[in-house]
Every structure is written in structure tokens, then in C-alpha cells.
Amino acid sequence: MADSKRYDSIVIGTGQAGPSLAARLAGAGMSVAVIERKRFGGTCVNNGCIPTKTLVASAYAASLARRAADYGVRIAGPITVDMKAVKARKDAIVRRSNEGVENWLKNMNNCTVYEGHARFEGPRAVRVNGELLESERIFLNVGGRAFVPPMPGLDQVSFLTNANVMDVDFLPEHLIVIGGGYIGLEFAQMYRRFGSRVTVVEKGTQLMGREDDDVTATVREILEKDGVEFRLQAECMAVEKRGAGVAVRLDCGTGDREVTGTHLLVAVGRGPNTDDLGLEAVGIATDSRGFIQVDDQLRTSAPGVWALGDCNGKGAFTHTSYNDYEIVAANLLDNDPRRVSDRIPTYALFIDPPLGRAGMTEAEVRKSGKKALIGKRPMTRVSRAVEKGETQGFMKILVDAETRRILGAAILGVGGDEVVHSILDVMYADAPYTVIQRAVHIHPTVTELVPTMLGEMKPLA
Ligand SMILES: Cc1cc2nc3c(=O)[nH]c(=O)nc-3n(C[C@H](O)[C@H](O)[C@H](O)COP(=O)(O)OP(=O)(O)OC[C@H]3O[C@@H](n4cnc5c(N)ncnc54)[C@H](O)[C@@H]3O)c2cc1C
């Protein structure tokens, strides 16, 4: 096309896949255009993993300070949280990553950065800030945003999502969190520990619907111990302004028909940023929720277009997005046919104590009909947890009784987000669980009890 600029590759979005892919492609000598419409680094850097885990750390410090006497440590006076300082610490850590990505891309050889919204104009053409860019290879790393449900009254009240909650530098008196999923629960515990009253309203019968019952029940116990209140099975939700605050109307069968608070956080899931990309102009297929359909090597239905990260619906995590980059780079540049289906599901819930998960849940194992063994150990029987005074939770592992391969694990307890990797790596090695049993682990650690748990496994009834 006349007046268009040609590049060997175009990357749209600077989430967890785009920048690394741009670096590999540019390093291989290709000219690369990178387009970002908002903040460099995307969700994880600016309003996802990095800020939330930074805030979780402040909340942990507040909680530990309140429990100081349990350890024989005296703190004179009440523990208070300076929300402006909490936010300033979070902003400084976010800024470092955000600027790091921006500077990296802007100083990259063979790479041209465009700041603006990209939209397809033809099969191999994208328009940004009025300029037309063309390429034989286009990589979409456009990510997602908070899903706002069509809930009656929501358009009449002001509410928070994971994005604007990052601007909060005050203590909400009573925060209502709609959504008992991973994001909602992290914010719930964090704000409770900062000092807010917190009520989680969830329409399902349990929190984190995809987890096993024993996991969700224990997560609830942990959060209730912190003082978080729950309203589950909240049918027919509607919200309305109530004085300076907000009321969430619900019909849960039991209890009050309404929860009133001062602030509302909506955390009911995420949707892909694919509605304003002009995908229809190129015939790129999406599913009913807008996620771009891809094959096992992340190719879309349009030749020369790949989709990586949250927008393809194959993962919703930083590590899955980064792995998408590795898969595409390996296939394009290394003649290495890596695939999405090589990936073992793994993630964490970063409440305190955290939940580290790998592979199948117990419910999934039961449903599969596999003959399996199960081992479970409460954290009260883990010496390191006792010494640290952090004995909430348990760990659980499931093994295929015939192949002796580990099928899945849930480590809900102190260090659970780290410990789970010792199990995950053995799963990737495709080695029998007995390898872990024969390994000598460091004492005293949480990981040292994994072999003990394996030795006590019983058939899954
Ligand atoms: C509160 C919260 C906590 C989280 N915590 C964790 C965690 O602890 N661990 C974890 O693994 N994951 C976590 N996640 C998920 C994680 O943030 C995402 O999975 C991760 O950021 C991967 O996103 P991505 O690479 O797909 O794209 P994103 O990071 O969403 O980036 C997409 C980028 O594309 C840009 N863009 C979109 N459309 C266009 C367009 N048309 N033109 C130009 N640019 C465009 C956007 O501005 C954005 O910068 C969390 C998410 C949230 C919301």
C-alpha cells in the first residue's frame, strides 16, 4: 500500500510475551515495530502481579506486627498502616519495571516503538496513530482487562477494579469485594490487614470454583481468621448508591438481603482486549467470549498472525504468557517445535499463607477414573511451619498408582508458592515420585516433608 511502512515483524502489546519476542526477532536481524497504547509492561507490571504482590507484602508486615507478641516481640502502641506510604512503595516498584520495559524497547536495535492504539486494516496491515504499518508476521499480545458484568445498578455507582484500585491511597472503611476468585481474595485479605472491614460477595457455592473443596474451605477459614466476612450463593445481585457508600443487594437464602459498605471492588474475572482490534477485517476467529482461537503453536486462523498471552485464553498468567513467547520463538527461530500442550498447569493464590498448585486437582483425578494414590499433611505437622508460627493450611499430592507419575499437588501453607516447584519439576522430568522420596532435603524446610507425605499415601477412595 502507498505510504505504508514495512517491517519484518509487528508486535502489538507489551505484556509478558511481546517485549521478549521483539528482542528475539530484532536480535535475529529483523526490523520490528512494537505498538503499545497504554503503559509499557501491561497488566502484570502496572496493575497485576507486581503491584498486588507488593501490596500483599505490606499487608503481611502489618499482620506480623500485630502478632509480634506471639513471638515475644513487644511493639508499643497500636499498629497502623500509612496507606500513602504503602502506595508510594508500590508505585516505586511498579515504576522500575514499567520504565525498564519502556527503556529496553526504545533502546533496542532494529526496533521501532509506536505509542498508540493498533487496529487491523487488512490481513497484513495495521494502523496506529494514522500511520499504516505492514508486515508478513504480526504478533498479538494485547492481554485483557477486568470484566464488568451486566449487573443491575453497576452503571449508577462508582466502583473499583484491579486497575483503579491501584490509585487508592486511603483506607476504605468497609470494602465490599464482588467475586471470590483469586484476584478478589488477594485484595480481600490485603485490605482487611490494612484495617478495612471487608465483605466478599460470591455467587457460587464456594470460593475459587475450580479448586478442591478442602482447599477452598481452608482458604475461607484462613481469611475468616483474619476477619474477612463472606456471603456465598449470592443470587440476583444488584448494586445501588447508599448515602456516601454502596449497597449490594443479594438473595442468599439466609442472612441479610443486603450488604452495605463504603467502597466496592468488582473482581469477577477478566475479558480479552480483542473487541477493538479490527479482527473481523482479517477473519481472525475468536470464541464466544472474544478469546482469539489459536493452535498448539499459537497460530491464529489468519496466516502470519499469532496470538500470545491472556488474549488467546490458553492461560491467564504471566508465566503462561512468557511461555507463549518461548513457544513462538522456538518454532520460528530455533527449529524447536515447542507446544502449548507441553505445559503443566501451575499457579498460585498469593494470600498468606499462599496456595501453590500444579497439575490436576483431586476432583479432576477422580473424574479421570485413574487409579491414584493420595497423600495429605497438615501444616501443624511441618516443623518449619511450627517454628515460624505459621501453621495454617495443608499439603496434598496425587500420584498415578500404575505409572507412579505425580498427577497434581496443592500446597496451601507457608512457602507453598515455592515448595510446589519441587513437585512441578519432577512432573516435567516425567520421573516417578520415588525420585523425590530418595532425595535428601534440607532440614528444617517445608519441602523436606514432601517425601514423608509421599511415604504415607493411601489409595484414593
Ligand atoms: C490483580 C491481578 C493480579 C495478578 N496476579 C498475577 C500473579 O500473581 N501471577 C501471574 O502469573 N499472573 C497474575 N495476573 C495475571 C497477569 O497479570 C497476566 O496474565 C499477564 O500480565 C499476562 O498478560 P499478557 O501478556 O497477555 O498481556 P497484558 O499484560 O495484559 O498486556 C497487554 C498490553 O497490550 C496493550 N494493548 C491492548 N490492546 C492494544 C492495541 N489494540 N494496541 C496497542 N496496544 C494494545 C495493553 O495496553 C497492554 O499494555 C494478575 C492479574 C491481575 C489483574
Short mmCIF file of C-alpha atoms and ligand atoms in Angstrom, two decimals:
data_model
loop_
_atom_site.label_atom_id
_atom_site.label_comp_id
_atom_site.label_asym_id
_atom_site.label_seq_id
_atom_site.Cartn_x
_atom_site.Cartn_y
_atom_site.Cartn_z
CA MET A 1 0.00 0.00 0.00
CA ALA A 2 1.16 3.53 -0.71
CA ASP A 3 2.57 5.48 2.25
CA SER A 4 2.80 2.42 4.45
CA LYS A 5 5.87 1.39 6.42
CA ARG A 6 7.07 -2.18 6.11
CA TYR A 7 8.58 -4.21 8.95
CA ASP A 8 9.70 -7.82 9.14
CA SER A 9 7.52 -8.19 12.23
CA ILE A 10 4.90 -6.22 14.16
CA VAL A 11 4.22 -6.85 17.86
CA ILE A 12 1.00 -5.38 19.29
CA GLY A 13 1.01 -5.02 23.07
CA THR A 14 3.87 -5.03 25.55
CA GLY A 15 2.62 -7.61 28.07
CA GLN A 16 4.66 -10.57 29.16
CA ALA A 17 5.26 -12.04 25.69
CA GLY A 18 5.62 -9.10 23.29
CA PRO A 19 8.80 -7.39 24.53
CA SER A 20 10.81 -10.62 24.82
CA LEU A 21 9.62 -11.76 21.40
CA ALA A 22 10.51 -8.37 19.92
CA ALA A 23 14.00 -8.71 21.40
CA ARG A 24 14.50 -12.18 19.91
CA LEU A 25 13.23 -11.12 16.48
CA ALA A 26 15.26 -7.90 16.45
CA GLY A 27 18.29 -9.83 17.69
CA ALA A 28 17.87 -12.18 14.72
CA GLY A 29 18.25 -9.15 12.44
CA MET A 30 14.58 -8.47 11.68
CA SER A 31 13.09 -4.97 11.69
CA VAL A 32 10.40 -4.94 14.36
CA ALA A 33 7.60 -2.47 15.16
CA VAL A 34 6.24 -2.62 18.70
CA ILE A 35 2.92 -0.91 19.43
CA GLU A 36 1.65 -0.06 22.94
CA ARG A 37 -1.44 2.00 23.64
CA LYS A 38 -1.09 2.48 27.38
CA ARG A 39 1.61 1.56 29.85
CA PHE A 40 4.68 -0.44 28.93
CA GLY A 41 4.73 -3.84 30.62
CA GLY A 42 0.95 -4.29 30.53
CA THR A 43 -1.15 -5.79 33.30
CA CYS A 44 1.42 -7.72 35.34
CA VAL A 45 3.72 -4.75 35.67
CA ASN A 46 1.20 -1.95 36.15
CA ASN A 47 -1.93 -3.33 37.79
CA GLY A 48 -1.49 -7.07 38.20
CA CYS A 49 1.17 -9.29 39.74
CA ILE A 50 3.85 -6.76 40.66
CA PRO A 51 1.71 -4.15 42.45
CA THR A 52 -0.54 -6.73 44.12
CA LYS A 53 2.35 -8.77 45.48
CA THR A 54 3.98 -5.55 46.66
CA LEU A 55 0.77 -4.62 48.50
CA VAL A 56 0.45 -8.18 49.86
CA ALA A 57 3.92 -7.73 51.36
CA SER A 58 2.80 -4.54 53.16
CA ALA A 59 -0.29 -6.36 54.43
CA TYR A 60 1.89 -9.24 55.67
CA ALA A 61 4.11 -6.79 57.55
CA ALA A 62 1.04 -5.26 59.23
CA SER A 63 -0.28 -8.68 60.18
CA LEU A 64 3.05 -9.86 61.56
CA ALA A 65 3.42 -6.65 63.54
CA ARG A 66 0.01 -7.27 65.12
CA ARG A 67 1.14 -10.79 66.02
CA ALA A 68 4.53 -9.65 67.28
CA ALA A 69 3.70 -10.56 70.89
CA ASP A 70 3.25 -14.22 69.77
CA TYR A 71 6.99 -14.17 69.08
CA GLY A 72 7.91 -12.39 72.28
CA VAL A 73 8.38 -9.11 70.48
CA ARG A 74 6.82 -6.02 72.04
CA ILE A 75 5.62 -3.12 69.92
CA ALA A 76 4.39 -0.19 71.95
CA GLY A 77 1.13 1.34 70.74
CA PRO A 78 -1.37 0.25 68.13
CA ILE A 79 -0.28 -0.92 64.68
CA THR A 80 -1.49 1.46 62.00
CA VAL A 81 -0.97 1.43 58.26
CA ASP A 82 0.06 4.54 56.35
CA MET A 83 -1.78 3.96 53.09
CA LYS A 84 0.03 6.80 51.32
CA ALA A 85 3.37 5.16 52.17
CA VAL A 86 2.06 1.74 51.14
CA LYS A 87 1.04 3.16 47.77
CA ALA A 88 4.32 5.05 47.36
CA ARG A 89 6.29 1.82 47.93
CA LYS A 90 4.09 0.03 45.39
CA ASP A 91 4.41 2.87 42.87
CA ALA A 92 8.21 2.89 43.15
CA ILE A 93 8.46 -0.84 42.48
CA VAL A 94 6.00 -0.67 39.59
CA ARG A 95 7.79 2.35 38.10
CA ARG A 96 11.08 0.46 37.99
CA SER A 97 9.56 -2.36 35.93
CA ASN A 98 7.43 -0.10 33.75
CA GLU A 99 10.36 2.17 32.88
CA GLY A 100 12.62 -0.85 32.50
CA VAL A 101 10.39 -2.30 29.74
CA GLU A 102 9.97 1.09 28.06
CA ASN A 103 13.70 1.85 28.02
CA TRP A 104 14.55 -1.66 26.89
CA LEU A 105 12.24 -1.42 23.87
CA LYS A 106 13.09 2.16 22.97
CA ASN A 107 16.82 1.45 23.02
CA MET A 108 16.58 -1.88 21.18
CA ASN A 109 18.42 -2.13 17.86
CA ASN A 110 16.13 -2.87 14.88
CA CYS A 111 13.08 -1.95 16.98
CA THR A 112 10.71 1.00 16.44
CA VAL A 113 8.21 1.79 19.18
CA TYR A 114 4.79 3.28 18.42
CA GLU A 115 2.64 4.61 21.26
CA GLY A 116 -0.98 4.34 20.24
CA HIS A 117 -3.88 2.02 19.60
CA ALA A 118 -3.32 -0.55 16.85
CA ARG A 119 -6.09 -1.83 14.64
CA PHE A 120 -6.06 -4.20 11.68
CA GLU A 121 -6.76 -2.60 8.36
CA GLY A 122 -6.04 -5.62 6.19
CA PRO A 123 -4.63 -9.14 6.51
CA ARG A 124 -1.07 -7.89 6.94
CA ALA A 125 -1.68 -4.22 7.72
CA VAL A 126 -2.18 -2.38 10.99
CA ARG A 127 -2.97 1.28 11.56
CA VAL A 128 -1.59 3.20 14.54
CA ASN A 129 -1.80 6.98 15.09
CA GLY A 130 -2.86 7.38 11.46
CA GLU A 131 0.18 5.50 10.12
CA LEU A 132 -0.15 2.26 8.21
CA LEU A 133 2.33 -0.48 9.07
CA GLU A 134 2.67 -3.69 7.06
CA SER A 135 4.33 -7.00 7.84
CA GLU A 136 4.27 -10.68 6.93
CA ARG A 137 4.28 -11.52 10.66
CA ILE A 138 2.02 -9.94 13.24
CA PHE A 139 2.09 -10.97 16.90
CA LEU A 140 -0.81 -10.07 19.20
CA ASN A 141 -0.04 -9.70 22.90
CA VAL A 142 -2.97 -7.45 23.73
CA GLY A 143 -3.88 -9.02 27.08
CA GLY A 144 -7.12 -8.44 28.93
CA ARG A 145 -8.99 -6.18 31.29
CA ALA A 146 -11.36 -6.55 34.23
CA PHE A 147 -14.69 -7.98 33.15
CA VAL A 148 -17.54 -5.76 34.26
CA PRO A 149 -20.71 -7.86 34.47
CA PRO A 150 -24.11 -6.54 33.37
CA MET A 151 -25.23 -6.22 36.99
CA PRO A 152 -28.23 -4.01 37.69
CA GLY A 153 -27.16 -0.66 39.14
CA LEU A 154 -23.45 -1.04 38.48
CA ASP A 155 -23.55 1.81 35.98
CA GLN A 156 -25.06 4.06 38.68
CA VAL A 157 -22.29 3.68 41.29
CA SER A 158 -18.57 4.28 41.31
CA PHE A 159 -16.62 1.09 41.76
CA LEU A 160 -13.06 -0.18 41.76
CA THR A 161 -11.42 -2.77 39.53
CA ASN A 162 -7.88 -4.13 39.67
CA ALA A 163 -6.84 -1.08 37.60
CA ASN A 164 -8.18 1.95 39.53
CA VAL A 165 -7.75 0.28 42.93
CA MET A 166 -4.05 0.94 42.30
CA ASP A 167 -4.73 4.67 42.86
CA VAL A 168 -6.20 4.13 46.34
CA ASP A 169 -4.05 5.86 48.96
CA PHE A 170 -6.58 5.83 51.82
CA LEU A 171 -8.17 3.17 53.95
CA PRO A 172 -11.69 2.25 52.82
CA GLU A 173 -13.87 1.87 55.90
CA HIS A 174 -15.80 -1.11 54.56
CA LEU A 175 -14.74 -2.66 51.25
CA ILE A 176 -17.17 -4.97 49.52
CA VAL A 177 -15.47 -7.31 47.06
CA ILE A 178 -17.73 -8.87 44.46
CA GLY A 179 -16.03 -12.10 43.35
CA GLY A 180 -14.46 -14.85 45.43
CA GLY A 181 -11.80 -15.75 42.87
CA TYR A 182 -8.03 -15.42 43.07
CA ILE A 183 -7.87 -11.66 42.48
CA GLY A 184 -10.80 -10.86 44.80
CA LEU A 185 -9.38 -12.91 47.67
CA GLU A 186 -5.92 -11.36 47.45
CA PHE A 187 -7.43 -7.89 47.70
CA ALA A 188 -9.83 -9.00 50.45
CA GLN A 189 -7.11 -10.23 52.80
CA MET A 190 -4.81 -7.33 51.94
CA TYR A 191 -7.39 -4.63 52.76
CA ARG A 192 -8.55 -6.45 55.89
CA ARG A 193 -4.95 -6.46 57.08
CA PHE A 194 -4.59 -2.78 56.21
CA GLY A 195 -7.51 -2.23 58.58
CA SER A 196 -10.67 -2.10 56.45
CA ARG A 197 -13.75 -4.13 57.20
CA VAL A 198 -14.07 -6.47 54.18
CA THR A 199 -17.01 -8.48 52.90
CA VAL A 200 -16.62 -10.84 49.94
CA VAL A 201 -19.80 -11.50 47.98
CA GLU A 202 -19.64 -14.55 45.71
CA LYS A 203 -22.43 -16.02 43.65
CA GLY A 204 -21.04 -19.57 43.67
CA THR A 205 -21.44 -22.09 46.45
CA GLN A 206 -17.73 -21.91 47.21
CA LEU A 207 -14.74 -19.65 46.70
CA MET A 208 -12.38 -20.32 43.78
CA GLY A 209 -14.82 -22.64 42.00
CA ARG A 210 -12.14 -24.71 40.28
CA GLU A 211 -10.30 -25.77 43.44
CA ASP A 212 -10.98 -28.83 45.59
CA ASP A 213 -13.47 -28.48 48.44
CA ASP A 214 -10.83 -28.98 51.15
CA VAL A 215 -8.68 -26.24 49.60
CA THR A 216 -11.48 -23.69 49.33
CA ALA A 217 -12.80 -24.49 52.82
CA THR A 218 -9.34 -23.97 54.32
CA VAL A 219 -8.77 -20.76 52.34
CA ARG A 220 -12.06 -19.48 53.74
CA GLU A 221 -11.02 -20.44 57.29
CA ILE A 222 -7.70 -18.63 56.85
CA LEU A 223 -9.39 -15.46 55.64
CA GLU A 224 -12.13 -15.62 58.27
CA LYS A 225 -9.44 -15.86 60.92
CA ASP A 226 -8.18 -12.52 59.59
CA GLY A 227 -11.72 -11.17 59.91
CA VAL A 228 -12.85 -11.24 56.27
CA GLU A 229 -16.61 -11.78 56.03
CA PHE A 230 -18.25 -13.87 53.32
CA ARG A 231 -21.63 -14.03 51.62
CA LEU A 232 -21.73 -17.02 49.26
CA GLN A 233 -24.51 -18.15 46.93
CA ALA A 234 -25.36 -14.52 46.35
CA GLU A 235 -28.04 -14.80 43.71
CA CYS A 236 -29.73 -11.88 41.97
CA MET A 237 -27.03 -9.38 42.82
CA ALA A 238 -27.74 -5.69 42.24
CA VAL A 239 -25.98 -2.59 43.50
CA GLU A 240 -27.18 0.89 44.40
CA LYS A 241 -25.86 4.08 45.96
CA ARG A 242 -26.46 4.26 49.69
CA GLY A 243 -25.53 7.62 51.20
CA ALA A 244 -21.83 8.15 50.50
CA GLY A 245 -21.37 4.40 50.07
CA VAL A 246 -22.83 1.48 48.23
CA ALA A 247 -25.29 -1.33 48.89
CA VAL A 248 -25.12 -4.76 47.28
CA ARG A 249 -28.49 -6.42 47.23
CA LEU A 250 -28.50 -10.20 47.19
CA ASP A 251 -30.75 -13.10 47.87
CA CYS A 252 -28.68 -15.74 49.55
CA GLY A 253 -31.49 -17.63 51.21
CA THR A 254 -30.09 -16.95 54.67
CA GLY A 255 -28.78 -13.83 56.39
CA ASP A 256 -29.34 -10.22 55.47
CA ARG A 257 -30.59 -9.49 51.98
CA GLU A 258 -28.15 -6.63 51.61
CA VAL A 259 -24.55 -5.73 52.35
CA THR A 260 -23.67 -2.08 52.67
CA GLY A 261 -20.17 -0.70 52.52
CA THR A 262 -18.19 2.41 51.70
CA HIS A 263 -16.37 1.07 48.63
CA LEU A 264 -16.92 -1.61 46.04
CA LEU A 265 -14.32 -3.71 44.21
CA VAL A 266 -15.56 -5.74 41.26
CA ALA A 267 -13.37 -8.78 40.63
CA VAL A 268 -15.45 -11.29 38.70
CA GLY A 269 -12.97 -12.27 36.02
CA ARG A 270 -11.15 -10.90 33.00
CA GLY A 271 -12.00 -10.47 29.36
CA PRO A 272 -9.65 -10.15 26.35
CA ASN A 273 -8.76 -6.83 24.68
CA THR A 274 -9.90 -8.11 21.32
CA ASP A 275 -13.08 -6.14 20.67
CA ASP A 276 -11.30 -3.08 19.27
CA LEU A 277 -8.52 -4.69 17.19
CA GLY A 278 -10.44 -4.97 13.93
CA LEU A 279 -10.08 -8.77 13.96
CA GLU A 280 -13.18 -9.16 11.81
CA ALA A 281 -11.41 -7.27 9.00
CA VAL A 282 -8.87 -10.08 8.82
CA GLY A 283 -11.08 -13.04 9.65
CA ILE A 284 -9.27 -13.93 12.87
CA ALA A 285 -11.53 -16.37 14.72
CA THR A 286 -12.45 -15.79 18.34
CA ASP A 287 -14.56 -17.83 20.75
CA SER A 288 -17.85 -16.68 22.25
CA ARG A 289 -16.04 -14.66 24.93
CA GLY A 290 -13.70 -12.94 22.47
CA PHE A 291 -10.57 -15.02 23.11
CA ILE A 292 -8.55 -15.47 19.93
CA GLN A 293 -8.53 -19.08 18.77
CA VAL A 294 -5.04 -20.50 18.28
CA ASP A 295 -3.47 -23.86 17.50
CA ASP A 296 -0.92 -25.65 19.66
CA GLN A 297 1.82 -23.34 18.36
CA LEU A 298 -0.24 -20.17 18.84
CA ARG A 299 -1.06 -19.52 15.18
CA THR A 300 -4.42 -17.82 14.64
CA SER A 301 -6.83 -18.63 11.84
CA ALA A 302 -5.19 -15.86 9.73
CA PRO A 303 -1.87 -16.81 8.11
CA GLY A 304 1.05 -14.81 9.53
CA VAL A 305 -0.76 -13.79 12.72
CA TRP A 306 -0.02 -15.28 16.14
CA ALA A 307 -1.77 -14.58 19.48
CA LEU A 308 0.15 -14.80 22.74
CA GLY A 309 -0.76 -14.33 26.39
CA ASP A 310 -4.14 -13.79 28.02
CA CYS A 311 -5.87 -12.87 24.74
CA ASN A 312 -5.71 -16.49 23.49
CA GLY A 313 -7.49 -17.93 26.52
CA LYS A 314 -4.86 -20.68 26.93
CA GLY A 315 -3.58 -19.22 30.16
CA ALA A 316 -4.23 -16.25 32.39
CA PHE A 317 -0.86 -15.81 33.97
CA THR A 318 2.42 -14.06 33.47
CA HIS A 319 4.23 -17.37 33.25
CA THR A 320 1.86 -18.73 30.60
CA SER A 321 2.21 -15.54 28.54
CA TYR A 322 6.00 -15.70 28.80
CA ASN A 323 5.88 -19.39 27.86
CA ASP A 324 3.82 -18.41 24.79
CA TYR A 325 6.74 -16.19 23.76
CA GLU A 326 9.14 -19.11 24.25
CA ILE A 327 6.92 -21.39 22.13
CA VAL A 328 6.63 -18.90 19.24
CA ALA A 329 10.33 -18.00 19.33
CA ALA A 330 11.37 -21.67 19.44
CA ASN A 331 9.20 -22.55 16.46
CA LEU A 332 10.16 -19.52 14.36
CA LEU A 333 13.81 -19.10 15.20
CA ASP A 334 15.17 -22.32 16.74
CA ASN A 335 13.52 -25.04 14.68
CA ASP A 336 12.25 -26.40 18.00
CA PRO A 337 8.59 -27.48 17.82
CA ARG A 338 7.53 -26.44 21.34
CA ARG A 339 3.80 -26.58 22.02
CA VAL A 340 1.24 -25.21 24.45
CA SER A 341 0.16 -28.77 25.27
CA ASP A 342 3.64 -29.44 26.72
CA ARG A 343 2.67 -27.12 29.57
CA ILE A 344 1.62 -28.40 33.01
CA PRO A 345 -0.97 -26.12 34.63
CA THR A 346 0.55 -24.30 37.59
CA TYR A 347 -0.28 -21.14 39.51
CA ALA A 348 -0.52 -19.65 42.97
CA LEU A 349 -3.01 -17.79 45.08
CA PHE A 350 -0.97 -15.17 46.91
CA ILE A 351 -2.91 -14.87 50.11
CA ASP A 352 -0.97 -15.52 53.32
CA PRO A 353 -0.23 -18.37 53.57
CA PRO A 354 -0.20 -18.91 49.81
CA LEU A 355 -1.59 -21.76 47.75
CA GLY A 356 0.79 -23.29 45.20
CA ARG A 357 -0.86 -25.54 42.65
CA ALA A 358 0.47 -27.91 39.99
CA GLY A 359 -1.31 -30.32 37.67
CA MET A 360 -4.70 -31.88 38.34
CA THR A 361 -6.98 -31.25 41.30
CA GLU A 362 -8.25 -34.19 43.35
CA ALA A 363 -11.66 -33.73 41.74
CA GLU A 364 -10.12 -33.93 38.27
CA VAL A 365 -8.20 -37.08 39.19
CA ARG A 366 -11.39 -38.69 40.49
CA LYS A 367 -13.24 -37.70 37.32
CA SER A 368 -10.48 -39.16 35.14
CA GLY A 369 -11.09 -42.60 36.66
CA LYS A 370 -7.33 -43.16 37.10
CA LYS A 371 -6.21 -45.47 39.89
CA ALA A 372 -4.49 -42.99 42.17
CA LEU A 373 -2.76 -42.55 45.49
CA ILE A 374 -3.25 -39.50 47.70
CA GLY A 375 -1.07 -38.05 50.44
CA LYS A 376 -2.04 -35.19 52.72
CA ARG A 377 -0.30 -33.50 55.62
CA PRO A 378 -1.45 -30.56 57.76
CA MET A 379 1.00 -27.72 58.24
CA THR A 380 0.70 -28.28 62.00
CA ARG A 381 2.85 -31.36 61.34
CA VAL A 382 5.53 -29.46 59.43
CA SER A 383 8.31 -28.50 61.80
CA ARG A 384 9.36 -25.36 59.91
CA ALA A 385 5.78 -24.06 59.91
CA VAL A 386 5.54 -24.64 63.66
CA GLU A 387 8.85 -22.84 64.25
CA LYS A 388 7.67 -19.89 62.15
CA GLY A 389 4.33 -19.78 63.96
CA GLU A 390 2.53 -20.16 60.62
CA THR A 391 0.72 -23.49 60.75
CA GLN A 392 -2.44 -22.79 58.77
CA GLY A 393 -3.14 -24.98 55.74
CA PHE A 394 -2.06 -28.37 54.45
CA MET A 395 -0.31 -30.02 51.55
CA LYS A 396 -1.73 -32.66 49.30
CA ILE A 397 -0.33 -34.74 46.46
CA LEU A 398 -1.88 -37.16 43.97
CA VAL A 399 0.05 -39.89 42.17
CA ASP A 400 -0.91 -42.31 39.40
CA ALA A 401 -0.89 -45.72 41.13
CA GLU A 402 0.20 -47.50 37.96
CA THR A 403 2.78 -45.21 36.36
CA ARG A 404 3.96 -43.70 39.70
CA ARG A 405 3.92 -40.27 38.00
CA ILE A 406 2.70 -37.29 40.01
CA LEU A 407 -0.69 -36.10 38.79
CA GLY A 408 -1.12 -32.97 40.87
CA ALA A 409 -0.42 -31.13 44.09
CA ALA A 410 -1.80 -28.35 46.25
CA ILE A 411 0.48 -26.78 48.84
CA LEU A 412 -1.59 -24.39 50.94
CA GLY A 413 0.71 -23.14 53.64
CA VAL A 414 3.79 -21.13 54.42
CA GLY A 415 6.12 -21.23 51.39
CA GLY A 416 3.53 -23.13 49.33
CA ASP A 417 4.15 -20.95 46.26
CA GLU A 418 7.82 -22.00 46.27
CA VAL A 419 7.57 -25.59 47.55
CA VAL A 420 5.23 -26.60 44.73
CA HIS A 421 8.07 -26.15 42.23
CA SER A 422 10.00 -29.11 43.63
CA ILE A 423 6.99 -31.23 42.66
CA LEU A 424 6.41 -29.43 39.36
CA ASP A 425 9.98 -30.03 38.19
CA VAL A 426 9.68 -33.78 38.82
CA MET A 427 6.45 -33.74 36.81
CA TYR A 428 8.29 -32.03 33.94
CA ALA A 429 11.11 -34.56 34.22
CA ASP A 430 8.44 -37.26 33.84
CA ALA A 431 10.15 -39.11 36.69
CA PRO A 432 8.40 -41.35 39.24
CA TYR A 433 7.52 -39.85 42.63
CA THR A 434 10.08 -42.16 44.23
CA VAL A 435 12.80 -39.81 42.95
CA ILE A 436 11.60 -37.23 45.48
CA GLN A 437 11.49 -39.86 48.22
CA ARG A 438 15.14 -40.72 47.69
CA ALA A 439 16.32 -37.11 47.57
CA VAL A 440 17.88 -35.68 50.71
CA HIS A 441 16.21 -32.36 51.52
CA ILE A 442 17.36 -29.57 53.80
CA HIS A 443 16.12 -29.53 57.38
CA PRO A 444 14.11 -27.65 58.54
CA THR A 445 12.07 -26.76 55.47
CA VAL A 446 8.52 -27.30 54.31
CA THR A 447 9.85 -29.19 51.27
CA GLU A 448 11.54 -31.82 53.44
CA LEU A 449 8.08 -33.15 54.40
CA VAL A 450 7.08 -33.85 50.78
CA PRO A 451 8.88 -37.26 50.81
CA THR A 452 7.24 -38.09 54.15
CA MET A 453 3.83 -37.26 52.70
CA LEU A 454 4.60 -39.46 49.68
CA GLY A 455 5.54 -42.32 52.02
CA GLU A 456 2.16 -42.07 53.75
CA MET A 457 0.00 -42.10 50.59
CA LYS A 458 -3.17 -44.18 50.52
CA PRO A 459 -5.35 -45.31 47.59
CA LEU A 460 -7.78 -42.58 46.53
CA ALA A 461 -11.11 -43.93 47.74
C1 LIG B 1 -4.84 -8.05 40.04
C2 LIG B 1 -4.10 -9.06 39.21
C3 LIG B 1 -3.14 -9.84 39.80
C4 LIG B 1 -2.45 -10.78 39.06
N1 LIG B 1 -1.51 -11.55 39.67
C5 LIG B 1 -0.85 -12.48 38.97
C6 LIG B 1 0.16 -13.26 39.58
O1 LIG B 1 0.43 -13.12 40.76
N2 LIG B 1 0.81 -14.16 38.82
C7 LIG B 1 0.53 -14.34 37.49
O2 LIG B 1 1.16 -15.18 36.85
N3 LIG B 1 -0.41 -13.60 36.88
C8 LIG B 1 -1.10 -12.68 37.57
N4 LIG B 1 -2.04 -11.91 36.95
C9 LIG B 1 -2.28 -12.11 35.50
C10 LIG B 1 -1.18 -11.41 34.68
O3 LIG B 1 -1.12 -10.05 35.02
C11 LIG B 1 -1.40 -11.59 33.19
O4 LIG B 1 -1.66 -12.93 32.93
C12 LIG B 1 -0.14 -11.15 32.46
O5 LIG B 1 0.03 -9.76 32.61
C13 LIG B 1 -0.07 -11.55 31.01
O6 LIG B 1 -0.69 -10.63 30.24
P1 LIG B 1 -0.42 -10.52 28.67
O7 LIG B 1 0.99 -10.76 28.37
O8 LIG B 1 -1.40 -11.37 27.99
O9 LIG B 1 -0.83 -9.01 28.35
P2 LIG B 1 -1.00 -7.74 29.27
O10 LIG B 1 -0.01 -7.74 30.36
O11 LIG B 1 -2.42 -7.59 29.64
O12 LIG B 1 -0.56 -6.58 28.27
C14 LIG B 1 -1.26 -6.29 27.11
C15 LIG B 1 -0.81 -4.94 26.60
O13 LIG B 1 -1.36 -4.74 25.31
C16 LIG B 1 -1.75 -3.38 25.21
N5 LIG B 1 -2.80 -3.30 24.16
C17 LIG B 1 -4.01 -3.89 24.17
N6 LIG B 1 -4.66 -3.66 23.04
C18 LIG B 1 -3.85 -2.88 22.28
C19 LIG B 1 -3.97 -2.30 20.99
N7 LIG B 1 -5.05 -2.50 20.23
N8 LIG B 1 -2.96 -1.56 20.54
C20 LIG B 1 -1.84 -1.36 21.29
N9 LIG B 1 -1.67 -1.90 22.50
C21 LIG B 1 -2.66 -2.65 22.99
C22 LIG B 1 -2.26 -3.04 26.58
O14 LIG B 1 -2.23 -1.65 26.81
C23 LIG B 1 -1.27 -3.79 27.46
O15 LIG B 1 -0.18 -2.99 27.82
C24 LIG B 1 -2.73 -10.94 37.66
C25 LIG B 1 -3.69 -10.13 37.05
C26 LIG B 1 -4.37 -9.21 37.82
C27 LIG B 1 -5.40 -8.35 37.13
#
